[in-house]
Coordinates of C-alpha atoms in Angstrom, one line a residue:
X1 CA -35.8 17.4 1.1
X2 CA -37.0 17.1 -2.6
X3 CA -33.8 15.6 -3.9
X4 CA -32.6 12.2 -2.7
X5 CA -29.6 12.6 -0.4
X6 CA -27.3 10.4 -2.6
X7 CA -27.9 12.8 -5.5
X8 CA -26.5 15.8 -3.7
X9 CA -23.0 16.8 -4.9
X10 CA -20.3 17.3 -2.4
X11 CA -20.6 21.1 -2.6
X12 CA -24.4 20.9 -2.3
X13 CA -24.3 18.5 0.6
X14 CA -21.6 20.6 2.2
X15 CA -23.7 23.8 2.0
X16 CA -26.6 22.1 3.7
X17 CA -24.3 20.6 6.4
X18 CA -23.0 24.1 7.2
X19 CA -26.4 25.7 7.2
X20 CA -27.8 23.1 9.6
X21 CA -30.4 21.9 7.1
X22 CA -28.7 18.5 6.9
X23 CA -26.6 16.4 9.2
X24 CA -23.7 14.1 8.5
X25 CA -25.6 11.4 10.4
X26 CA -28.5 11.7 8.1
X27 CA -26.2 11.6 5.0
X28 CA -24.3 8.6 6.4
X29 CA -27.3 6.6 7.5
X30 CA -28.9 7.2 4.0
X31 CA -25.7 5.8 2.4
X32 CA -25.5 2.9 4.8
X33 CA -29.1 2.0 4.1
X34 CA -28.5 2.0 0.3
X35 CA -25.4 -0.2 0.8
X36 CA -27.4 -2.7 2.9
X37 CA -30.2 -2.8 0.4
X38 CA -28.4 -2.7 -2.9
X39 CA -24.9 -4.1 -2.4
X40 CA -25.8 -7.8 -1.9
X41 CA -26.5 -7.8 -5.6
X42 CA -23.5 -5.6 -6.6
X43 CA -20.7 -6.8 -4.4
X44 CA -19.1 -3.3 -4.5
X45 CA -18.1 -3.4 -0.8
X46 CA -15.7 -5.9 0.8
X47 CA -16.2 -4.5 4.2
X48 CA -18.7 -1.9 5.6
X49 CA -17.5 -0.1 8.8
X50 CA -21.0 1.0 10.0
X51 CA -20.3 1.6 13.6
X52 CA -17.2 3.7 13.0
X53 CA -18.9 5.6 10.2
X54 CA -21.8 6.7 12.5
X55 CA -19.3 7.7 15.2
X56 CA -17.4 9.9 12.7
X57 CA -20.5 11.4 11.3
X58 CA -21.7 12.4 14.8
X59 CA -18.2 13.9 15.4
X60 CA -18.4 15.8 12.1
X61 CA -21.8 17.2 13.1
X62 CA -20.5 18.4 16.5
X63 CA -17.5 20.1 14.9
X64 CA -19.6 21.9 12.4
X65 CA -22.1 23.1 15.1
X66 CA -19.1 24.4 17.0
X67 CA -17.8 26.3 14.0
X68 CA -14.9 24.0 13.1
X69 CA -14.8 23.5 9.4
X70 CA -12.2 21.1 8.1
X71 CA -12.8 21.7 4.4
X72 CA -14.8 20.5 1.4
X73 CA -15.2 16.9 2.5
X74 CA -16.2 17.6 6.1
X75 CA -19.2 15.3 7.0
X76 CA -19.2 13.7 3.5
X77 CA -19.2 9.8 3.2
X78 CA -16.5 8.1 1.1
X79 CA -15.1 4.6 0.6
X80 CA -11.6 3.3 -0.2
X81 CA -10.5 0.7 -2.7
X82 CA -9.3 -2.2 -0.5
X83 CA -5.6 -1.6 -1.1
X84 CA -5.4 1.4 1.2
X85 CA -4.7 0.8 4.9
X86 CA -7.0 2.2 7.6
X87 CA -5.9 1.6 11.2
X88 CA -7.7 -1.3 12.8
X89 CA -9.4 -2.4 9.6
X90 CA -8.3 -5.4 7.4
X91 CA -6.6 -4.6 4.1
X92 CA -7.5 -7.7 2.0
X93 CA -6.3 -6.7 -1.5
X94 CA -9.0 -9.3 -2.4
X95 CA -6.4 -12.0 -1.8
X96 CA -5.9 -15.1 0.2
X97 CA -2.4 -14.0 0.8
X98 CA -3.6 -11.2 3.0
X99 CA -6.0 -13.2 5.1
X100 CA -6.1 -12.0 8.7
X101 CA -4.0 -8.9 8.1
X102 CA -5.2 -5.8 9.9
X103 CA -3.7 -2.4 9.3
X104 CA -1.6 -0.9 12.1
X105 CA -1.8 2.7 10.8
X106 CA -3.7 4.8 8.3
X107 CA -2.5 5.2 4.8
X108 CA -1.8 8.9 4.0
X109 CA -5.0 9.0 1.9
X110 CA -7.1 7.7 4.8
X111 CA -5.4 10.0 7.3
X112 CA -6.0 13.1 5.2
X113 CA -9.7 12.2 4.6
X114 CA -10.2 11.7 8.3
X115 CA -8.3 14.9 9.1
X116 CA -10.7 16.6 6.7
X117 CA -13.7 15.4 8.6
X118 CA -14.9 12.9 6.0
X119 CA -16.8 9.8 7.0
X120 CA -15.4 6.4 5.8
X121 CA -18.0 3.8 5.0
X122 CA -15.6 0.9 4.4
X123 CA -13.5 -0.9 1.8
X124 CA -14.4 -1.5 -1.9
X125 CA -13.9 -4.5 -4.1
X126 CA -10.8 -4.7 -6.3
X127 CA -9.1 -7.1 -8.6
X128 CA -6.6 -9.0 -6.6
X129 CA -3.6 -6.7 -5.7
X130 CA -5.1 -4.2 -8.2
X131 CA -4.2 -6.6 -11.1
X132 CA -5.7 -9.9 -12.3
X133 CA -9.2 -9.6 -13.5
X134 CA -12.9 -10.1 -12.6
X135 CA -12.2 -13.5 -11.0
X136 CA -14.4 -16.0 -9.2
X137 CA -11.5 -17.9 -7.6
X138 CA -10.8 -15.2 -4.9
X139 CA -12.1 -14.8 -1.3
X140 CA -14.6 -12.2 -2.4
X141 CA -17.0 -12.1 -5.3
X142 CA -16.3 -9.7 -8.1
X143 CA -18.2 -6.4 -8.3
X144 CA -21.1 -6.1 -10.9
X145 CA -21.8 -3.4 -13.3
X146 CA -24.9 -1.6 -12.1
X147 CA -26.0 -0.9 -15.7
X148 CA -26.2 -4.5 -16.6
X149 CA -25.7 -7.8 -14.7
X150 CA -24.3 -9.3 -17.9
X151 CA -21.3 -6.8 -18.0
X152 CA -18.3 -6.2 -15.9
X153 CA -17.6 -2.8 -14.2
X154 CA -14.0 -2.9 -15.5
X155 CA -11.1 -2.8 -13.1
X156 CA -9.1 -2.9 -11.0
X157 CA -11.1 -0.3 -9.0
X158 CA -14.2 -2.3 -9.9
X159 CA -16.0 -1.8 -6.6
X160 CA -15.4 2.0 -6.8
X161 CA -17.0 2.2 -10.2
X162 CA -20.0 0.1 -9.2
X163 CA -20.6 1.9 -5.9
X164 CA -20.5 5.3 -7.4
X165 CA -22.7 4.5 -10.4
X166 CA -25.3 2.8 -8.1
X167 CA -25.4 5.8 -5.7
X168 CA -24.0 3.9 -2.7
X169 CA -21.4 6.6 -2.2
X170 CA -20.4 9.6 -4.3
X171 CA -16.7 9.7 -3.4
X172 CA -14.2 6.8 -3.6
X173 CA -10.4 6.7 -3.9
X174 CA -8.8 4.1 -6.1
X175 CA -5.5 3.4 -7.8
X176 CA -4.5 3.7 -11.4
X177 CA -1.5 1.9 -12.8
X178 CA -2.5 1.6 -16.4
X179 CA -6.1 2.7 -16.2
X180 CA -7.5 1.1 -13.1
X181 CA -9.5 4.2 -12.0
X182 CA -10.3 5.6 -15.5
X183 CA -11.5 2.2 -16.8
X184 CA -14.2 1.6 -14.2
X185 CA -15.2 5.2 -14.4
X186 CA -15.6 4.9 -18.2
X187 CA -17.5 1.6 -18.1
X188 CA -19.8 2.6 -15.2
X189 CA -20.5 6.2 -16.3
X190 CA -18.6 8.0 -13.5
X191 CA -15.7 10.5 -13.3
X192 CA -12.3 9.0 -12.7
X193 CA -9.1 11.0 -12.2
X194 CA -5.5 9.8 -12.5
X195 CA -3.7 12.7 -11.0
X196 CA -0.2 13.8 -11.9
X197 CA 2.4 11.2 -10.8
X198 CA 3.4 12.2 -7.3
X199 CA 0.5 14.5 -6.5
X200 CA -1.2 12.0 -4.2
X201 CA 0.7 9.9 -1.7
X202 CA 0.8 6.2 -2.0
X203 CA 2.1 5.6 1.5
X204 CA 0.0 2.9 3.1
X205 CA -1.4 1.7 -0.2
X206 CA -0.3 -1.6 -1.6
X207 CA 2.3 -1.2 -4.3
X208 CA 1.9 -2.8 -7.7
X209 CA 4.3 -0.8 -10.0
X210 CA 6.2 1.8 -8.1
X211 CA 6.8 4.2 -11.0
X212 CA 3.4 3.7 -12.6
X213 CA 1.1 3.7 -9.6
X214 CA -1.2 6.8 -9.2
X215 CA -3.9 7.4 -6.6
X216 CA -7.0 9.5 -7.1
X217 CA -10.7 9.9 -6.9
X218 CA -13.5 8.1 -8.7
X219 CA -16.7 10.0 -8.1
X220 CA -20.1 10.9 -9.6
X221 CA -19.4 14.4 -10.7
X222 CA -16.4 16.6 -11.5
X223 CA -17.1 18.8 -8.5
X224 CA -17.0 15.7 -6.3
X225 CA -13.6 14.7 -7.7
X226 CA -12.3 18.3 -7.2
X227 CA -13.4 18.3 -3.6
X228 CA -11.7 15.0 -2.8
X229 CA -8.5 15.8 -4.6
X230 CA -8.2 19.0 -2.7
X231 CA -8.1 17.0 0.5
X232 CA -5.9 14.1 -0.4
X233 CA -3.3 15.8 -2.6
X234 CA 0.1 17.2 -1.4
X235 CA 3.6 16.4 -0.4
X236 CA 4.1 13.5 2.0
X237 CA 7.4 12.9 3.7
X238 CA 6.6 9.3 3.9
X239 CA 6.4 8.9 0.1
X240 CA 9.5 10.2 -1.8
X241 CA 7.4 10.2 -5.0
X242 CA 5.4 13.2 -3.9
X243 CA 6.5 16.7 -4.7
X244 CA 6.3 20.0 -2.9
X245 CA 3.9 22.7 -4.1
X246 CA 0.7 24.6 -3.4
X247 CA -2.5 22.7 -3.9
X248 CA -5.0 24.9 -5.8
X249 CA -8.6 25.5 -4.9
X250 CA -9.9 23.1 -7.5
X251 CA -13.6 23.7 -6.7
X252 CA -13.1 27.5 -6.8
X253 CA -11.8 27.3 -10.3
X254 CA -14.5 25.0 -11.8
X255 CA -16.7 27.8 -13.1
X256 CA -14.0 29.7 -14.9
X257 CA -15.1 28.3 -18.3
X258 CA -13.1 27.3 -21.3
X259 CA -13.2 30.4 -23.4
X260 CA -9.7 31.1 -24.7
X261 CA -8.3 27.7 -23.8
X262 CA -6.4 25.7 -26.5
X263 CA -7.6 22.2 -26.9
X264 CA -5.7 19.5 -28.7
X265 CA -7.6 16.6 -30.2
X266 CA -5.9 13.4 -31.1
X267 CA -8.1 11.1 -33.3
X268 CA -5.2 9.0 -34.6
X269 CA -5.4 6.6 -31.7
X270 CA -9.0 5.6 -32.3
X271 CA -11.0 7.2 -35.1
X272 CA -9.8 4.9 -37.9
X273 CA -9.6 1.8 -35.7
X274 CA -12.4 -0.7 -36.5
X275 CA -12.4 -1.7 -32.9
X276 CA -13.7 1.7 -31.8
X277 CA -17.4 1.9 -31.3
X278 CA -18.9 4.5 -33.7
X279 CA -21.0 5.9 -30.8
X280 CA -17.7 6.8 -29.0
X281 CA -16.2 8.6 -32.0
X282 CA -19.5 10.5 -32.5
X283 CA -19.6 11.3 -28.8
X284 CA -16.1 12.8 -28.8
X285 CA -16.8 14.8 -31.9
X286 CA -19.9 16.2 -30.2
X287 CA -17.9 17.1 -27.1
X288 CA -15.3 18.9 -29.2
X289 CA -18.2 20.9 -30.8
X290 CA -19.4 21.9 -27.3
X291 CA -15.9 23.2 -26.4
X292 CA -15.7 25.1 -29.7
X293 CA -19.1 26.6 -29.0
X294 CA -18.0 27.7 -25.6
X295 CA -15.0 29.6 -27.0
X296 CA -12.2 27.1 -26.8
X297 CA -9.8 26.8 -29.8
X298 CA -9.9 23.1 -30.9
X299 CA -7.1 21.8 -33.1
X300 CA -6.1 18.3 -34.3
X301 CA -2.7 17.0 -33.3
X302 CA -0.7 13.8 -34.1
X303 CA 0.6 11.9 -31.1
X304 CA 3.5 9.3 -31.0
X305 CA 2.1 5.8 -31.9
X306 CA -0.1 4.3 -29.2
X307 CA 1.7 1.0 -29.5
X308 CA 5.0 2.6 -28.4
X309 CA 3.4 3.9 -25.2
X310 CA 1.7 0.5 -24.7
X311 CA 4.8 -1.6 -25.2
X312 CA 6.9 0.7 -22.9
X313 CA 4.3 0.7 -20.1
X314 CA 3.6 -3.0 -20.3
X315 CA 7.3 -3.8 -19.9
X316 CA 7.8 -1.5 -17.0
X317 CA 4.6 -2.8 -15.4
X318 CA 5.7 -6.5 -15.9
X319 CA 9.1 -5.9 -14.3
X320 CA 7.9 -3.9 -11.3
X321 CA 4.8 -6.0 -10.6
X322 CA 6.9 -9.1 -10.6
X323 CA 9.5 -7.5 -8.3
X324 CA 6.7 -6.5 -5.9
X325 CA 5.3 -10.0 -5.7
X326 CA 8.4 -12.1 -6.3
X327 CA 8.8 -13.5 -2.8
X328 CA 5.1 -14.7 -2.7
X329 CA 5.2 -15.9 -6.3
X330 CA 8.2 -18.1 -5.5
X331 CA 7.0 -19.4 -2.1
X332 CA 3.2 -19.3 -2.2
X333 CA 2.2 -19.3 -5.8
X334 CA -1.0 -21.4 -5.4
X335 CA -2.6 -18.8 -3.2
X336 CA -2.8 -16.3 -6.0
X337 CA -5.8 -16.1 -8.2
X338 CA -5.3 -17.6 -11.6
X339 CA -5.5 -14.3 -13.5
X340 CA -3.2 -12.5 -11.1
X341 CA -0.5 -15.2 -11.4
X342 CA -0.8 -15.2 -15.2
X343 CA -0.5 -11.4 -15.4
X344 CA 2.4 -10.9 -12.9
X345 CA 4.6 -14.0 -13.6
X346 CA 5.8 -12.9 -17.1
X347 CA 7.8 -10.1 -15.4
X348 CA 10.3 -12.8 -14.4
X349 CA 11.6 -12.7 -18.0
X350 CA 12.3 -9.0 -18.1
X351 CA 16.0 -8.2 -18.0
X352 CA 17.7 -5.2 -16.5
X353 CA 18.7 -4.1 -20.0
X354 CA 15.0 -4.4 -21.1
X355 CA 13.9 -2.2 -18.2
X356 CA 16.6 0.4 -18.8
X357 CA 15.6 0.7 -22.4
X358 CA 11.9 1.0 -21.5
X359 CA 12.7 3.9 -19.1
X360 CA 14.8 5.6 -21.8
X361 CA 11.8 5.4 -24.2
X362 CA 9.5 6.6 -21.4
X363 CA 11.5 9.8 -20.9
X364 CA 11.5 10.4 -24.6
X365 CA 7.8 9.9 -24.9
X366 CA 7.1 12.3 -22.0
X367 CA 9.3 14.9 -23.7
X368 CA 7.7 14.4 -27.1
X369 CA 4.2 14.7 -25.5
X370 CA 5.2 18.0 -23.8
X371 CA 6.8 19.4 -26.9
X372 CA 4.1 18.4 -29.4
X373 CA 1.0 19.1 -27.2
X374 CA 1.5 20.8 -23.8
X375 CA 4.0 23.5 -24.9
X376 CA 1.1 24.8 -27.2
X377 CA -2.2 23.5 -25.8
X378 CA -3.9 23.6 -22.4
X379 CA -5.5 20.1 -22.6
X380 CA -5.6 17.1 -24.8
X381 CA -8.9 15.4 -25.6
X382 CA -8.8 11.8 -26.8
X383 CA -10.4 8.4 -26.4
X384 CA -10.5 6.7 -23.1
X385 CA -12.0 3.3 -24.1
X386 CA -12.9 1.9 -27.4
X387 CA -16.0 -0.1 -26.5
X388 CA -18.6 -0.4 -23.8
X389 CA -18.2 -2.7 -20.8
X390 CA -17.3 -6.3 -21.6
X391 CA -19.5 -9.2 -20.9
X392 CA -18.7 -11.8 -18.2
X393 CA -18.8 -14.4 -20.9
X394 CA -15.9 -12.6 -22.6
X395 CA -13.5 -13.8 -19.8
X396 CA -12.2 -17.4 -20.2
X397 CA -10.3 -19.4 -17.7
X398 CA -6.9 -18.0 -18.8
X399 CA -5.6 -14.5 -19.3
X400 CA -5.7 -12.6 -21.6
X401 CA -9.3 -12.6 -22.8
X402 CA -9.2 -12.6 -26.6
X403 CA -10.1 -9.3 -28.2
X404 CA -10.1 -7.3 -24.9
X405 CA -6.4 -6.5 -24.5
X406 CA -6.5 -3.1 -26.3
X407 CA -9.9 -1.9 -25.3
X408 CA -8.6 1.0 -23.1
X409 CA -6.4 3.8 -24.3
X410 CA -5.2 4.9 -20.8
X411 CA -1.7 3.5 -20.3
X412 CA 0.1 6.3 -22.2
X413 CA -0.5 8.9 -19.5
X414 CA 0.5 6.4 -16.7
X415 CA 3.8 6.2 -18.6
X416 CA 4.2 9.9 -18.9
X417 CA 2.6 10.8 -15.5
X418 CA 0.3 13.6 -16.9
X419 CA -3.1 14.0 -15.2
X420 CA -5.9 12.3 -17.1
X421 CA -9.6 12.2 -16.4
X422 CA -12.3 9.9 -17.7
X423 CA -15.5 11.8 -18.2
X424 CA -18.9 10.3 -19.1
X425 CA -20.5 11.8 -22.2
X426 CA -23.6 9.7 -22.7
X427 CA -24.6 6.2 -23.7
X428 CA -24.1 3.9 -26.6
X429 CA -26.9 2.2 -28.5
X430 CA -26.6 -0.8 -26.1
X431 CA -27.6 1.4 -23.2
X432 CA -24.1 1.3 -21.6
X433 CA -22.1 4.4 -20.7
X434 CA -19.4 5.9 -22.9
X435 CA -16.9 8.7 -22.2
X436 CA -13.7 10.4 -23.2
X437 CA -10.3 11.3 -21.7
X438 CA -9.1 14.8 -20.9
X439 CA -5.3 15.1 -20.3
X440 CA -3.5 18.1 -18.9
X441 CA 0.0 19.5 -18.2
X442 CA 1.8 18.1 -15.2
X443 CA 0.2 19.4 -12.0
X444 CA -2.5 21.3 -13.9
X445 CA -5.5 19.3 -12.7
X446 CA -7.3 22.6 -12.2
X447 CA -7.6 23.1 -16.0
X448 CA -8.5 19.5 -16.6
X449 CA -11.4 20.0 -14.1
X450 CA -12.5 23.2 -15.8
X451 CA -12.8 21.5 -19.2
X452 CA -14.5 18.5 -17.7
X453 CA -17.0 20.6 -15.8
X454 CA -17.9 22.6 -18.9
X455 CA -18.5 19.3 -20.8
X456 CA -20.4 17.7 -17.9
X457 CA -22.8 20.6 -17.8
X458 CA -23.8 19.8 -21.4
X459 CA -23.2 16.1 -21.8
X460 CA -22.9 14.5 -18.4
X461 CA -26.5 13.3 -17.8
X462 CA -25.8 13.2 -14.1
X463 CA -29.6 12.9 -13.5
X464 CA -29.6 9.4 -15.0
X465 CA -28.8 6.4 -12.8
X466 CA -28.8 2.7 -13.5
X467 CA -31.9 0.7 -12.5
X468 CA -31.7 -0.5 -9.0
X469 CA -30.8 -4.2 -8.8
X470 CA -33.1 -6.7 -7.2
X471 CA -32.5 -7.5 -3.6
X472 CA -31.4 -11.0 -4.4
X473 CA -28.0 -11.7 -5.8
X474 CA -27.4 -11.5 -9.5
X475 CA -26.4 -14.8 -11.1
X476 CA -22.7 -15.6 -11.5

């Protein structure tokens, strides 16, 4: 086969699996070999489940030969951020507090992927409890950015971003509370989707902030994300946050183009900010030109102040994250990593009145965004992050790192629950990836994917991978 197996998209690999020109065992062994060879330097995986992966790949091959087709992920390898339960496998949350814990049942995400015939390779590195930061005081080393050993992959789905960018696996599932999927996708040059709140079940995934947590795919291409979402989305009786409704054929709608779509552009959050890298502003402008050239109608809009979204989201996050971890914070505080403790403990000072006011503001912001943007436009295009990946040296002993607190512009759509996708659009002058953010109406991921696919075809540079790391570990 002329193209390396890890460069096949999910639809491409799926077509070969169904024709008999490729087997899931071949695809899985290729992925496991890359993990064994490259991951000692990247630390993207916490655990590799090689034996189980090969068994499931063999089962997928038998089913396909027998004419049983379980859907777009059948026979395709994937990996999970290590906050999702998989029966019989440890869920570490990258924390000492979870030492020795083995999941008794599958999370809904894992169950649906298995039911769809997909092949799990293992668990991916995360910031502790999907919060904290790139820490060296945890049981597992932090993941590395494949584009440069001097830079972090962002977080908290750090292992997902690193694994996808390095070609260890094309499909991962992470969590996104304020940008934890979109951030690593942005800084590693991958595609990261935060679906509409309630589209993907969080049952069996560790809770951080109950009303801000979203769960979705981080992948190499838009088509990969569309395939994965088709499998994991949908109502779940075990998670009251999920909603009823038909799940579209996201893959089938990717090639519908953008002609006639109305695209809102919101430069007020970034264009005049001196913290925004000029390469990012230029890249977004170029992307908007592509959409205009393809027949979309692009118009500038003004959004509510970013700082209002940020303050609202941070207050809700602080209160809910503290509530989630309160018992352990009071009884076993020294087992937390330093960053995690420093980020979660301030929630102890949030009052009930504070939280009620924050939720009132949240409802108002959601309504204002719908009225000012989504009542008139199909998607919103804006900034995702303001700079390329931070250096390890930017992170001191204590949180927050100076100058990094406002790098990402992702929390507004966690606050409102709208679907938001981080799409790579090229590289900055320093050689590191840059991207933009595409936001859609609630439960209209199909249109977000359509716009992203159109841009990816022109700007995505999906042929370009980071240099393979040496087989020895990168320095810490």
